[in-house]
Amino acid sequence: MPGHILKNYDDDLSALKDSVMEMGAGVLKGMELAIKGLVNGDREQCYDVIDFDEVTDAQEKKIDEQGMSILLRFNPVASDLRQVLSAINICRSLERIGDHAVNIAKRSRKIIKAGLIEEVRLIDPLYLETEKIVSASLTAYSDVDEKAGLAAIEMDRQVDKIHKSLSKTLSHKIADTNEDTESLLNVIFIARSLERIGDLAANIAEDVVFITSAEDIRHS
Amino acid sequence: MSDTLPILDSADAPHIATNETIINIDDLSFSYDLGKTNTLRNISLEIPKGKVTAFIGPSGCGKSTLLRCLNRMNDLVDTAKVTTGKINILGQDINASDVDAIELRKHVGMVFQKYNPFPKSIYENVAYGLRVQGIKNKSILDQAVEESLQKSALWSEVKDRLNDSALGLSGGQQQRLCIARTIAVKPQIVLMDEPCSALDPIATARIEELIAELQQEFTIVIVTHNMQQATRVSDRTAFFYLGELIEYADTQVIFGNPSKKQTEDYVSGRFG
């Protein structure tokens, strides 16, 4: 597609996308640090994730400002309008992913404080699948790739499947033993956060489909 | 002509939006130089009754030319000629030899880019078309003038100075007066050629509000360079480029998700 007559318009749209990608990279890193902190028993890493939330919140505000500025100055239509609306939507999803990363970090801190339990290793497959869908959604957004977006949405099924199985396993463990109940519950909550992150990543992928095809496939 | 293009009495028969086509343009090509070059090429579109249809496109794309074809304003250009195709309005080929252009314009009124009231009183401006039609009865004229000024949202501003010169009105008021003058003869179709381009934002907003109200009674075709205006006032939008109709669809589609790349490039400001 050729550039706009107003070069500023292209520059601002490009900067908006860059901001979303930067925010995406930040929340992905936050997720990784939170899980590494848990698995390695590193409370410092957990604190870093909690502190980083301020950055994520500031990025969300910045993207809102950039989007509003483009709406005000350039009156975007068609795919440009969808791009701006989606950027604002996506940053909302990313902010919530960031919040879940913080929740994971806080729960991890509690687990570490109480003494690491071997069940934290059970989180790994769920985390890997969740990380995969977030990365896939952001890549689809970066590449403006509808097919990749649809593929990312499908990946959420696998996240849900692993989460369901893990929740069942952890519930049985709680039922079978009186030890480490609080930590096991915290692992269940961490799994729940990862599952929600998968949903939010799927929402991002839905926005990618909206940008490319103008189809609103939410709730379908 | 009168038999096939009956004047609709708007007071008795409100012009309700339907799916009915009021203007049918079929494979129209038009030339300003006796057919050597076609300014419009093979245009086909159906304009629905009771809706607002916007023509958009870059300068020189032919949108104003097409608008002027709809009430044969181009007859005033000696070398202008419809080279192929037809324009049917209410089922009548308006370029047929037995159709009188003056009669056609009673049914298809026009509002121009630059407001152009006559150097007469406000009252006489609105009554002009009716007087040309031979109406002399003062009470009929009074009623028509008031009704037209009401519909053009000007009555409350001018009712106490109807005999003042129209040229003393503000630009926005003069344009609304021109709209009142156009609708006084109760056309079925009102053509508007960039009616707000010479107006400030407040006067523009009043004209846009007026278009929404007039839509209840008239079919409106508007040429505009202001795409935000097209999105606000029109139901359907036609995009023209280099004398061709590129895309014609609901306005929401043209500005939300056009099917043609050229349309998307134009409406999103990638060329102009």
GROMACS .gro file of C-alpha atoms in nm:
model
  492
    1MET     CA    1   0.000   0.000   0.000
    2PRO     CA    2   0.143   0.342  -0.091
    3GLY     CA    3   0.223   0.594   0.180
    4HIS     CA    4  -0.012   0.872   0.281
    5ILE     CA    5   0.015   1.213   0.120
    6LEU     CA    6   0.089   1.344   0.469
    7LYS     CA    7   0.415   1.180   0.570
    8ASN     CA    8   0.347   1.262   0.937
    9TYR     CA    9   0.046   1.035   0.917
   10ASP     CA   10   0.261   0.737   0.815
   11ASP     CA   11   0.521   0.827   1.075
   12ASP     CA   12   0.262   0.843   1.353
   13LEU     CA   13   0.093   0.516   1.251
   14SER     CA   14   0.432   0.351   1.242
   15ALA     CA   15   0.526   0.494   1.583
   16LEU     CA   16   0.195   0.368   1.725
   17LYS     CA   17   0.269   0.017   1.603
   18ASP     CA   18   0.623   0.035   1.740
   19SER     CA   19   0.485   0.135   2.080
   20VAL     CA   20   0.247  -0.162   2.082
   21MET     CA   21   0.530  -0.397   1.990
   22GLU     CA   22   0.754  -0.246   2.258
   23MET     CA   23   0.480  -0.293   2.517
   24GLY     CA   24   0.427  -0.649   2.392
   25ALA     CA   25   0.796  -0.730   2.428
   26GLY     CA   26   0.784  -0.588   2.782
   27VAL     CA   27   0.494  -0.801   2.901
   28LEU     CA   28   0.644  -1.111   2.740
   29LYS     CA   29   0.964  -1.045   2.933
   30GLY     CA   30   0.758  -0.992   3.250
   31MET     CA   31   0.588  -1.331   3.207
   32GLU     CA   32   0.923  -1.499   3.150
   33LEU     CA   33   1.084  -1.338   3.456
   34ALA     CA   34   0.788  -1.426   3.678
   35ILE     CA   35   0.802  -1.794   3.581
   36LYS     CA   36   1.183  -1.807   3.597
   37GLY     CA   37   1.167  -1.644   3.938
   38LEU     CA   38   0.928  -1.915   4.053
   39VAL     CA   39   1.115  -2.210   3.907
   40ASN     CA   40   1.457  -2.081   4.018
   41GLY     CA   41   1.329  -1.965   4.354
   42ASP     CA   42   1.454  -1.614   4.276
   43ARG     CA   43   1.246  -1.357   4.468
   44GLU     CA   44   1.444  -1.065   4.319
   45GLN     CA   45   1.321  -1.153   3.974
   46CYS     CA   46   0.967  -1.155   4.111
   47TYR     CA   47   1.017  -0.804   4.253
   48ASP     CA   48   1.150  -0.687   3.914
   49VAL     CA   49   0.827  -0.802   3.749
   50ILE     CA   50   0.617  -0.621   4.008
   51ASP     CA   51   0.818  -0.301   3.961
   52PHE     CA   52   0.799  -0.327   3.582
   53ASP     CA   53   0.420  -0.291   3.597
   54GLU     CA   54   0.464   0.086   3.624
   55VAL     CA   55   0.640   0.084   3.287
   56THR     CA   56   0.359  -0.122   3.131
   57ASP     CA   57   0.096   0.116   3.268
   58ALA     CA   58   0.286   0.416   3.130
   59GLN     CA   59   0.314   0.245   2.791
   60GLU     CA   60  -0.062   0.190   2.788
   61LYS     CA   61  -0.122   0.561   2.850
   62LYS     CA   62   0.128   0.656   2.582
   63ILE     CA   63  -0.043   0.435   2.323
   64ASP     CA   64  -0.381   0.585   2.414
   65GLU     CA   65  -0.237   0.933   2.364
   66GLN     CA   66  -0.078   0.838   2.032
   67GLY     CA   67  -0.403   0.681   1.911
   68MET     CA   68  -0.612   0.979   2.016
   69SER     CA   69  -0.370   1.218   1.852
   70ILE     CA   70  -0.395   1.028   1.521
   71LEU     CA   71  -0.776   1.020   1.545
   72LEU     CA   72  -0.786   1.394   1.611
   73ARG     CA   73  -0.535   1.508   1.353
   74PHE     CA   74  -0.581   1.270   1.062
   75ASN     CA   75  -0.941   1.141   1.090
   76PRO     CA   76  -0.837   0.792   0.983
   77VAL     CA   77  -1.079   0.574   0.787
   78ALA     CA   78  -1.089   0.217   0.658
   79SER     CA   79  -0.780   0.008   0.745
   80ASP     CA   80  -0.609   0.307   0.907
   81LEU     CA   81  -0.901   0.350   1.146
   82ARG     CA   82  -0.900  -0.021   1.224
   83GLN     CA   83  -0.528  -0.003   1.289
   84VAL     CA   84  -0.570   0.276   1.545
   85LEU     CA   85  -0.872   0.120   1.716
   86SER     CA   86  -0.694  -0.215   1.734
   87ALA     CA   87  -0.375  -0.064   1.875
   88ILE     CA   88  -0.581   0.085   2.158
   89ASN     CA   89  -0.758  -0.249   2.213
   90ILE     CA   90  -0.435  -0.446   2.201
   91CYS     CA   91  -0.261  -0.223   2.453
   92ARG     CA   92  -0.555  -0.284   2.686
   93SER     CA   93  -0.503  -0.661   2.649
   94LEU     CA   94  -0.130  -0.622   2.700
   95GLU     CA   95  -0.181  -0.419   3.015
   96ARG     CA   96  -0.396  -0.698   3.155
   97ILE     CA   97  -0.135  -0.956   3.056
   98GLY     CA   98   0.113  -0.740   3.248
   99ASP     CA   99  -0.120  -0.746   3.549
  100HIS     CA  100  -0.136  -1.125   3.530
  101ALA     CA  101   0.245  -1.140   3.516
  102VAL     CA  102   0.247  -0.934   3.836
  103ASN     CA  103  -0.006  -1.172   3.994
  104ILE     CA  104   0.217  -1.464   3.899
  105ALA     CA  105   0.519  -1.286   4.049
  106LYS     CA  106   0.335  -1.215   4.375
  107ARG     CA  107   0.214  -1.574   4.407
  108SER     CA  108   0.563  -1.699   4.318
  109ARG     CA  109   0.712  -1.484   4.595
  110LYS     CA  110   0.476  -1.645   4.846
  111ILE     CA  111   0.559  -1.995   4.722
  112ILE     CA  112   0.933  -1.925   4.742
  113LYS     CA  113   0.897  -1.778   5.090
  114ALA     CA  114   0.714  -2.090   5.209
  115GLY     CA  115   0.976  -2.316   5.049
  116LEU     CA  116   0.975  -2.431   4.689
  117ILE     CA  117   0.764  -2.734   4.607
  118GLU     CA  118   0.832  -2.969   4.318
  119GLU     CA  119   0.485  -2.909   4.172
  120VAL     CA  120   0.595  -2.567   4.041
  121ARG     CA  121   0.763  -2.763   3.759
  122LEU     CA  122   0.416  -2.867   3.642
  123ILE     CA  123   0.359  -2.506   3.534
  124ASP     CA  124   0.628  -2.529   3.262
  125PRO     CA  125   0.419  -2.682   2.976
  126LEU     CA  126   0.136  -2.436   3.039
  127TYR     CA  127   0.377  -2.142   3.048
  128LEU     CA  128   0.547  -2.254   2.725
  129GLU     CA  129   0.215  -2.281   2.545
  130THR     CA  130   0.102  -1.945   2.681
  131GLU     CA  131   0.426  -1.778   2.582
  132LYS     CA  132   0.382  -1.929   2.235
  133ILE     CA  133   0.036  -1.781   2.183
  134VAL     CA  134   0.139  -1.435   2.308
  135SER     CA  135   0.442  -1.437   2.076
  136ALA     CA  136   0.233  -1.565   1.785
  137SER     CA  137  -0.032  -1.296   1.835
  138LEU     CA  138   0.227  -1.019   1.852
  139THR     CA  139   0.404  -1.152   1.543
  140ALA     CA  140   0.073  -1.168   1.358
  141TYR     CA  141   0.013  -0.806   1.460
  142SER     CA  142   0.360  -0.699   1.353
  143ASP     CA  143   0.328  -0.875   1.017
  144VAL     CA  144  -0.040  -0.775   0.972
  145ASP     CA  145  -0.101  -1.141   0.896
  146GLU     CA  146  -0.461  -1.259   0.917
  147LYS     CA  147  -0.376  -1.628   0.878
  148ALA     CA  148  -0.121  -1.610   1.158
  149GLY     CA  149  -0.384  -1.434   1.371
  150LEU     CA  150  -0.637  -1.710   1.310
  151ALA     CA  151  -0.371  -1.972   1.390
  152ALA     CA  152  -0.292  -1.795   1.719
  153ILE     CA  153  -0.661  -1.800   1.815
  154GLU     CA  154  -0.663  -2.175   1.762
  155MET     CA  155  -0.361  -2.211   1.993
  156ASP     CA  156  -0.574  -2.096   2.285
  157ARG     CA  157  -0.754  -2.433   2.277
  158GLN     CA  158  -0.428  -2.605   2.366
  159VAL     CA  159  -0.367  -2.359   2.651
  160ASP     CA  160  -0.716  -2.430   2.787
  161LYS     CA  161  -0.661  -2.805   2.755
  162ILE     CA  162  -0.331  -2.800   2.944
  163HIS     CA  163  -0.477  -2.570   3.208
  164LYS     CA  164  -0.774  -2.797   3.264
  165SER     CA  165  -0.552  -3.100   3.306
  166LEU     CA  166  -0.311  -2.917   3.537
  167SER     CA  167  -0.591  -2.783   3.756
  168LYS     CA  168  -0.725  -3.134   3.793
  169THR     CA  169  -0.383  -3.272   3.890
  170LEU     CA  170  -0.321  -2.996   4.146
  171SER     CA  171  -0.671  -3.031   4.294
  172HIS     CA  172  -0.611  -3.402   4.345
  173LYS     CA  173  -0.281  -3.328   4.515
  174ILE     CA  174  -0.453  -3.088   4.754
  175ALA     CA  175  -0.719  -3.348   4.824
  176ASP     CA  176  -0.460  -3.622   4.877
  177THR     CA  177  -0.232  -3.440   5.120
  178ASN     CA  178  -0.251  -3.185   5.397
  179GLU     CA  179   0.098  -3.053   5.318
  180ASP     CA  180   0.181  -2.739   5.114
  181THR     CA  181  -0.185  -2.667   5.058
  182GLU     CA  182  -0.133  -2.291   5.041
  183SER     CA  183   0.154  -2.321   4.794
  184LEU     CA  184  -0.042  -2.567   4.581
  185LEU     CA  185  -0.332  -2.322   4.577
  186ASN     CA  186  -0.090  -2.050   4.468
  187VAL     CA  187   0.027  -2.275   4.182
  188ILE     CA  188  -0.339  -2.319   4.083
  189PHE     CA  189  -0.381  -1.940   4.079
  190ILE     CA  190  -0.066  -1.903   3.869
  191ALA     CA  191  -0.203  -2.158   3.623
  192ARG     CA  192  -0.528  -1.962   3.617
  193SER     CA  193  -0.335  -1.641   3.533
  194LEU     CA  194  -0.155  -1.817   3.248
  195GLU     CA  195  -0.484  -1.943   3.113
  196ARG     CA  196  -0.625  -1.587   3.122
  197ILE     CA  197  -0.311  -1.463   2.944
  198GLY     CA  198  -0.390  -1.714   2.668
  199ASP     CA  199  -0.740  -1.565   2.636
  200LEU     CA  200  -0.600  -1.213   2.617
  201ALA     CA  201  -0.348  -1.319   2.354
  202ALA     CA  202  -0.635  -1.466   2.154
  203ASN     CA  203  -0.809  -1.128   2.185
  204ILE     CA  204  -0.500  -0.964   2.035
  205ALA     CA  205  -0.512  -1.213   1.749
  206GLU     CA  206  -0.881  -1.125   1.695
  207ASP     CA  207  -0.777  -0.762   1.662
  208VAL     CA  208  -0.527  -0.865   1.395
  209VAL     CA  209  -0.809  -1.030   1.200
  210PHE     CA  210  -1.014  -0.711   1.241
  211ILE     CA  211  -0.731  -0.497   1.104
  212THR     CA  212  -0.682  -0.712   0.798
  213SER     CA  213  -1.036  -0.823   0.710
  214ALA     CA  214  -1.259  -0.571   0.895
  215GLU     CA  215  -1.439  -0.870   1.043
  216ASP     CA  216  -1.525  -0.857   1.410
  217ILE     CA  217  -1.486  -1.220   1.514
  218ARG     CA  218  -1.508  -1.161   1.890
  219HIS     CA  219  -1.747  -1.394   2.073
  220SER     CA  220  -1.790  -1.609   1.763
  221MET     CA  221  -4.272   1.525  -1.913
  222SER     CA  222  -4.509   1.637  -1.640
  223ASP     CA  223  -4.700   1.312  -1.676
  224THR     CA  224  -4.396   1.099  -1.616
  225LEU     CA  225  -4.231   1.321  -1.358
  226PRO     CA  226  -4.525   1.425  -1.140
  227ILE     CA  227  -4.451   1.694  -0.886
  228LEU     CA  228  -4.477   1.537  -0.545
  229ASP     CA  229  -4.678   1.742  -0.302
  230SER     CA  230  -4.449   1.707  -0.006
  231ALA     CA  231  -4.708   1.824   0.244
  232ASP     CA  232  -4.944   1.544   0.148
  233ALA     CA  233  -4.705   1.274   0.044
  234PRO     CA  234  -4.395   1.260   0.259
  235HIS     CA  235  -4.094   1.130   0.074
  236ILE     CA  236  -4.015   0.824   0.279
  237ALA     CA  237  -3.692   0.639   0.218
  238THR     CA  238  -3.751   0.319   0.025
  239ASN     CA  239  -3.543   0.080  -0.177
  240GLU     CA  240  -3.693   0.233  -0.487
  241THR     CA  241  -3.450   0.371  -0.744
  242ILE     CA  242  -3.525   0.729  -0.843
  243ILE     CA  243  -3.224   0.789  -1.070
  244ASN     CA  244  -3.090   0.515  -1.291
  245ILE     CA  245  -2.768   0.590  -1.475
  246ASP     CA  246  -2.689   0.325  -1.732
  247ASP     CA  247  -2.353   0.304  -1.911
  248LEU     CA  248  -2.327   0.683  -1.934
  249SER     CA  249  -2.037   0.840  -2.117
  250PHE     CA  250  -2.016   1.214  -2.153
  251SER     CA  251  -1.794   1.450  -2.347
  252TYR     CA  252  -1.731   1.822  -2.332
  253ASP     CA  253  -1.580   1.825  -2.684
  254LEU     CA  254  -1.844   1.663  -2.900
  255GLY     CA  255  -1.722   1.312  -2.828
  256LYS     CA  256  -1.349   1.348  -2.895
  257THR     CA  257  -1.268   1.266  -2.534
  258ASN     CA  258  -1.502   1.129  -2.273
  259THR     CA  259  -1.496   1.308  -1.938
  260LEU     CA  260  -1.723   1.038  -1.795
  261ARG     CA  261  -1.684   0.679  -1.906
  262ASN     CA  262  -1.944   0.405  -1.884
  263ILE     CA  263  -2.096   0.511  -1.555
  264SER     CA  264  -2.374   0.290  -1.421
  265LEU     CA  265  -2.536   0.345  -1.085
  266GLU     CA  266  -2.876   0.350  -0.925
  267ILE     CA  267  -2.959   0.624  -0.678
  268PRO     CA  268  -3.219   0.530  -0.419
  269LYS     CA  269  -3.520   0.745  -0.344
  270GLY     CA  270  -3.528   0.932  -0.015
  271LYS     CA  271  -3.161   0.882   0.062
  272VAL     CA  272  -2.853   1.102   0.052
  273THR     CA  273  -2.597   0.990  -0.203
  274ALA     CA  274  -2.250   1.145  -0.201
  275PHE     CA  275  -2.015   1.169  -0.499
  276ILE     CA  276  -1.651   1.183  -0.397
  277GLY     CA  277  -1.321   1.177  -0.579
  278PRO     CA  278  -1.022   1.395  -0.658
  279SER     CA  279  -1.054   1.713  -0.862
  280GLY     CA  280  -1.126   1.639  -1.226
  281CYS     CA  281  -1.270   1.293  -1.161
  282GLY     CA  282  -1.605   1.389  -1.312
  283LYS     CA  283  -1.825   1.397  -1.004
  284SER     CA  284  -1.955   1.751  -1.064
  285THR     CA  285  -1.995   1.677  -1.434
  286LEU     CA  286  -2.212   1.378  -1.351
  287LEU     CA  287  -2.414   1.584  -1.104
  288ARG     CA  288  -2.474   1.844  -1.371
  289CYS     CA  289  -2.583   1.571  -1.613
  290LEU     CA  290  -2.867   1.487  -1.375
  291ASN     CA  291  -3.054   1.808  -1.448
  292ARG     CA  292  -2.895   1.873  -1.784
  293MET     CA  293  -2.700   2.176  -1.668
  294ASN     CA  294  -2.438   2.074  -1.920
  295ASP     CA  295  -2.681   2.170  -2.197
  296LEU     CA  296  -2.547   2.520  -2.141
  297VAL     CA  297  -2.211   2.406  -2.286
  298ASP     CA  298  -2.239   2.401  -2.666
  299THR     CA  299  -1.992   2.118  -2.720
  300ALA     CA  300  -2.117   1.900  -2.433
  301LYS     CA  301  -2.269   1.571  -2.533
  302VAL     CA  302  -2.385   1.242  -2.381
  303THR     CA  303  -2.196   0.999  -2.604
  304THR     CA  304  -2.338   0.670  -2.475
  305GLY     CA  305  -2.588   0.547  -2.222
  306LYS     CA  306  -2.891   0.691  -2.052
  307ILE     CA  307  -3.004   0.867  -1.739
  308ASN     CA  308  -3.351   0.767  -1.631
  309ILE     CA  309  -3.520   0.973  -1.365
  310LEU     CA  310  -3.851   0.835  -1.245
  311GLY     CA  311  -3.845   0.605  -1.543
  312GLN     CA  312  -3.795   0.877  -1.800
  313ASP     CA  313  -3.487   0.916  -2.022
  314ILE     CA  314  -3.402   1.276  -1.941
  315ASN     CA  315  -3.199   1.322  -2.257
  316ALA     CA  316  -3.484   1.215  -2.482
  317SER     CA  317  -3.568   1.474  -2.748
  318ASP     CA  318  -3.913   1.541  -2.605
  319VAL     CA  319  -3.789   1.622  -2.256
  320ASP     CA  320  -3.768   1.992  -2.179
  321ALA     CA  321  -3.466   2.077  -1.960
  322ILE     CA  322  -3.654   2.360  -1.785
  323GLU     CA  323  -3.934   2.118  -1.695
  324LEU     CA  324  -3.677   1.863  -1.576
  325ARG     CA  325  -3.520   2.119  -1.343
  326LYS     CA  326  -3.855   2.168  -1.166
  327HIS     CA  327  -3.815   1.812  -1.048
  328VAL     CA  328  -3.439   1.812  -1.008
  329GLY     CA  329  -3.327   2.126  -0.825
  330MET     CA  330  -2.972   2.233  -0.767
  331VAL     CA  331  -2.777   2.411  -0.495
  332PHE     CA  332  -2.440   2.545  -0.600
  333GLN     CA  333  -2.100   2.570  -0.439
  334LYS     CA  334  -2.110   2.949  -0.416
  335TYR     CA  335  -2.435   3.075  -0.278
  336ASN     CA  336  -2.603   3.281  -0.545
  337PRO     CA  337  -2.916   3.460  -0.425
  338PHE     CA  338  -3.077   3.700  -0.669
  339PRO     CA  339  -3.033   4.070  -0.588
  340LYS     CA  340  -3.389   4.076  -0.466
  341SER     CA  341  -3.566   4.052  -0.133
  342ILE     CA  342  -3.556   3.736   0.075
  343TYR     CA  343  -3.922   3.678  -0.007
  344GLU     CA  344  -3.878   3.726  -0.380
  345ASN     CA  345  -3.583   3.489  -0.388
  346VAL     CA  346  -3.792   3.206  -0.250
  347ALA     CA  347  -4.101   3.297  -0.451
  348TYR     CA  348  -3.905   3.329  -0.776
  349GLY     CA  349  -3.946   2.976  -0.903
  350LEU     CA  350  -4.314   2.973  -0.824
  351ARG     CA  351  -4.368   3.303  -1.001
  352VAL     CA  352  -4.186   3.161  -1.307
  353GLN     CA  353  -4.436   2.875  -1.293
  354GLY     CA  354  -4.712   3.134  -1.318
  355ILE     CA  355  -4.833   3.128  -0.960
  356LYS     CA  356  -4.958   3.475  -0.868
  357ASN     CA  357  -5.191   3.410  -0.576
  358LYS     CA  358  -5.039   3.595  -0.280
  359SER     CA  359  -5.163   3.357  -0.013
  360ILE     CA  360  -5.022   3.056  -0.201
  361LEU     CA  361  -4.689   3.235  -0.242
  362ASP     CA  362  -4.685   3.344   0.123
  363GLN     CA  363  -4.750   2.990   0.236
  364ALA     CA  364  -4.486   2.844   0.004
  365VAL     CA  365  -4.225   3.101   0.110
  366GLU     CA  366  -4.287   3.036   0.480
  367GLU     CA  367  -4.290   2.661   0.433
  368SER     CA  368  -3.966   2.662   0.234
  369LEU     CA  369  -3.792   2.893   0.479
  370GLN     CA  370  -3.909   2.673   0.766
  371LYS     CA  371  -3.774   2.363   0.597
  372SER     CA  372  -3.444   2.531   0.527
  373ALA     CA  373  -3.419   2.632   0.895
  374LEU     CA  374  -3.411   3.001   0.809
  375TRP     CA  375  -3.763   3.116   0.895
  376SER     CA  376  -3.699   3.218   1.255
  377GLU     CA  377  -3.400   3.426   1.147
  378VAL     CA  378  -3.566   3.615   0.862
  379LYS     CA  379  -3.942   3.616   0.926
  380ASP     CA  380  -3.936   3.980   1.037
  381ARG     CA  381  -3.735   4.104   0.743
  382LEU     CA  382  -3.865   3.916   0.441
  383ASN     CA  383  -3.853   4.230   0.232
  384ASP     CA  384  -3.488   4.303   0.308
  385SER     CA  385  -3.228   4.229   0.045
  386ALA     CA  386  -3.107   3.870   0.040
  387LEU     CA  387  -2.758   4.002  -0.011
  388GLY     CA  388  -2.758   4.135   0.347
  389LEU     CA  389  -2.769   3.784   0.490
  390SER     CA  390  -2.458   3.601   0.611
  391GLY     CA  391  -2.296   3.345   0.383
  392GLY     CA  392  -2.453   3.052   0.565
  393GLN     CA  393  -2.793   3.219   0.561
  394GLN     CA  394  -2.759   3.295   0.188
  395GLN     CA  395  -2.685   2.930   0.119
  396ARG     CA  396  -2.987   2.821   0.324
  397LEU     CA  397  -3.192   3.078   0.130
  398CYS     CA  398  -3.072   2.918  -0.193
  399ILE     CA  399  -3.184   2.582  -0.056
  400ALA     CA  400  -3.523   2.737   0.032
  401ARG     CA  401  -3.545   2.875  -0.322
  402THR     CA  402  -3.465   2.531  -0.463
  403ILE     CA  403  -3.719   2.341  -0.254
  404ALA     CA  404  -3.995   2.601  -0.295
  405VAL     CA  405  -4.090   2.449  -0.631
  406LYS     CA  406  -4.108   2.108  -0.461
  407PRO     CA  407  -3.855   1.911  -0.661
  408GLN     CA  408  -3.820   1.543  -0.590
  409ILE     CA  409  -3.444   1.551  -0.617
  410VAL     CA  410  -3.203   1.813  -0.485
  411LEU     CA  411  -2.852   1.820  -0.626
  412MET     CA  412  -2.588   1.989  -0.413
  413ASP     CA  413  -2.249   2.077  -0.559
  414GLU     CA  414  -2.015   2.129  -0.264
  415PRO     CA  415  -2.275   2.335  -0.079
  416CYS     CA  416  -2.053   2.401   0.223
  417SER     CA  417  -1.718   2.472   0.062
  418ALA     CA  418  -1.756   2.848   0.105
  419LEU     CA  419  -1.895   2.829   0.458
  420ASP     CA  420  -1.743   2.836   0.805
  421PRO     CA  421  -1.774   2.529   1.036
  422ILE     CA  422  -2.086   2.656   1.214
  423ALA     CA  423  -2.270   2.737   0.890
  424THR     CA  424  -2.151   2.401   0.754
  425ALA     CA  425  -2.295   2.220   1.054
  426ARG     CA  426  -2.630   2.391   1.002
  427ILE     CA  427  -2.638   2.289   0.635
  428GLU     CA  428  -2.549   1.931   0.733
  429GLU     CA  429  -2.833   1.927   0.985
  430LEU     CA  430  -3.058   2.065   0.717
  431ILE     CA  431  -2.957   1.790   0.474
  432ALA     CA  432  -3.060   1.531   0.734
  433GLU     CA  433  -3.399   1.699   0.770
  434LEU     CA  434  -3.453   1.749   0.396
  435GLN     CA  435  -3.384   1.381   0.345
  436GLN     CA  436  -3.727   1.312   0.491
  437GLU     CA  437  -3.878   1.472   0.187
  438PHE     CA  438  -3.629   1.482  -0.095
  439THR     CA  439  -3.370   1.261  -0.257
  440ILE     CA  440  -3.036   1.436  -0.224
  441VAL     CA  441  -2.724   1.391  -0.432
  442ILE     CA  442  -2.425   1.580  -0.298
  443VAL     CA  443  -2.078   1.636  -0.438
  444THR     CA  444  -1.826   1.698  -0.166
  445HIS     CA  445  -1.452   1.716  -0.126
  446ASN     CA  446  -1.496   1.691   0.247
  447MET     CA  447  -1.492   1.320   0.318
  448GLN     CA  448  -1.586   1.362   0.682
  449GLN     CA  449  -1.892   1.543   0.557
  450ALA     CA  450  -1.973   1.254   0.325
  451THR     CA  451  -1.953   1.014   0.619
  452ARG     CA  452  -2.180   1.235   0.829
  453VAL     CA  453  -2.454   1.316   0.580
  454SER     CA  454  -2.478   1.040   0.322
  455ASP     CA  455  -2.628   0.692   0.312
  456ARG     CA  456  -2.454   0.587  -0.008
  457THR     CA  457  -2.124   0.701  -0.154
  458ALA     CA  458  -1.987   0.677  -0.506
  459PHE     CA  459  -1.614   0.716  -0.561
  460PHE     CA  460  -1.500   0.842  -0.900
  461TYR     CA  461  -1.154   0.853  -1.047
  462LEU     CA  462  -1.048   0.977  -1.390
  463GLY     CA  463  -1.403   0.979  -1.520
  464GLU     CA  464  -1.488   0.629  -1.404
  465LEU     CA  465  -1.700   0.502  -1.120
  466ILE     CA  466  -1.462   0.296  -0.910
  467GLU     CA  467  -1.689   0.192  -0.626
  468TYR     CA  468  -2.045   0.259  -0.513
  469ALA     CA  469  -2.172   0.125  -0.182
  470ASP     CA  470  -2.313   0.217   0.156
  471THR     CA  471  -2.114   0.505   0.301
  472GLN     CA  472  -2.017   0.292   0.601
  473VAL     CA  473  -1.860   0.040   0.364
  474ILE     CA  474  -1.678   0.298   0.150
  475PHE     CA  475  -1.515   0.456   0.454
  476GLY     CA  476  -1.496   0.144   0.671
  477ASN     CA  477  -1.397  -0.137   0.442
  478PRO     CA  478  -1.395  -0.047   0.073
  479SER     CA  479  -1.355  -0.335  -0.167
  480LYS     CA  480  -1.135  -0.152  -0.419
  481LYS     CA  481  -0.779  -0.055  -0.342
  482GLN     CA  482  -0.814   0.276  -0.525
  483THR     CA  483  -1.106   0.367  -0.299
  484GLU     CA  484  -0.913   0.276   0.015
  485ASP     CA  485  -0.610   0.473  -0.105
  486TYR     CA  486  -0.823   0.780  -0.174
  487VAL     CA  487  -1.042   0.784   0.136
  488SER     CA  488  -0.744   0.719   0.360
  489GLY     CA  489  -0.547   1.006   0.208
  490ARG     CA  490  -0.293   0.812   0.007
  491PHE     CA  491  -0.357   1.010  -0.310
  492GLY     CA  492  -0.573   1.303  -0.403
   0.00000   0.00000   0.00000
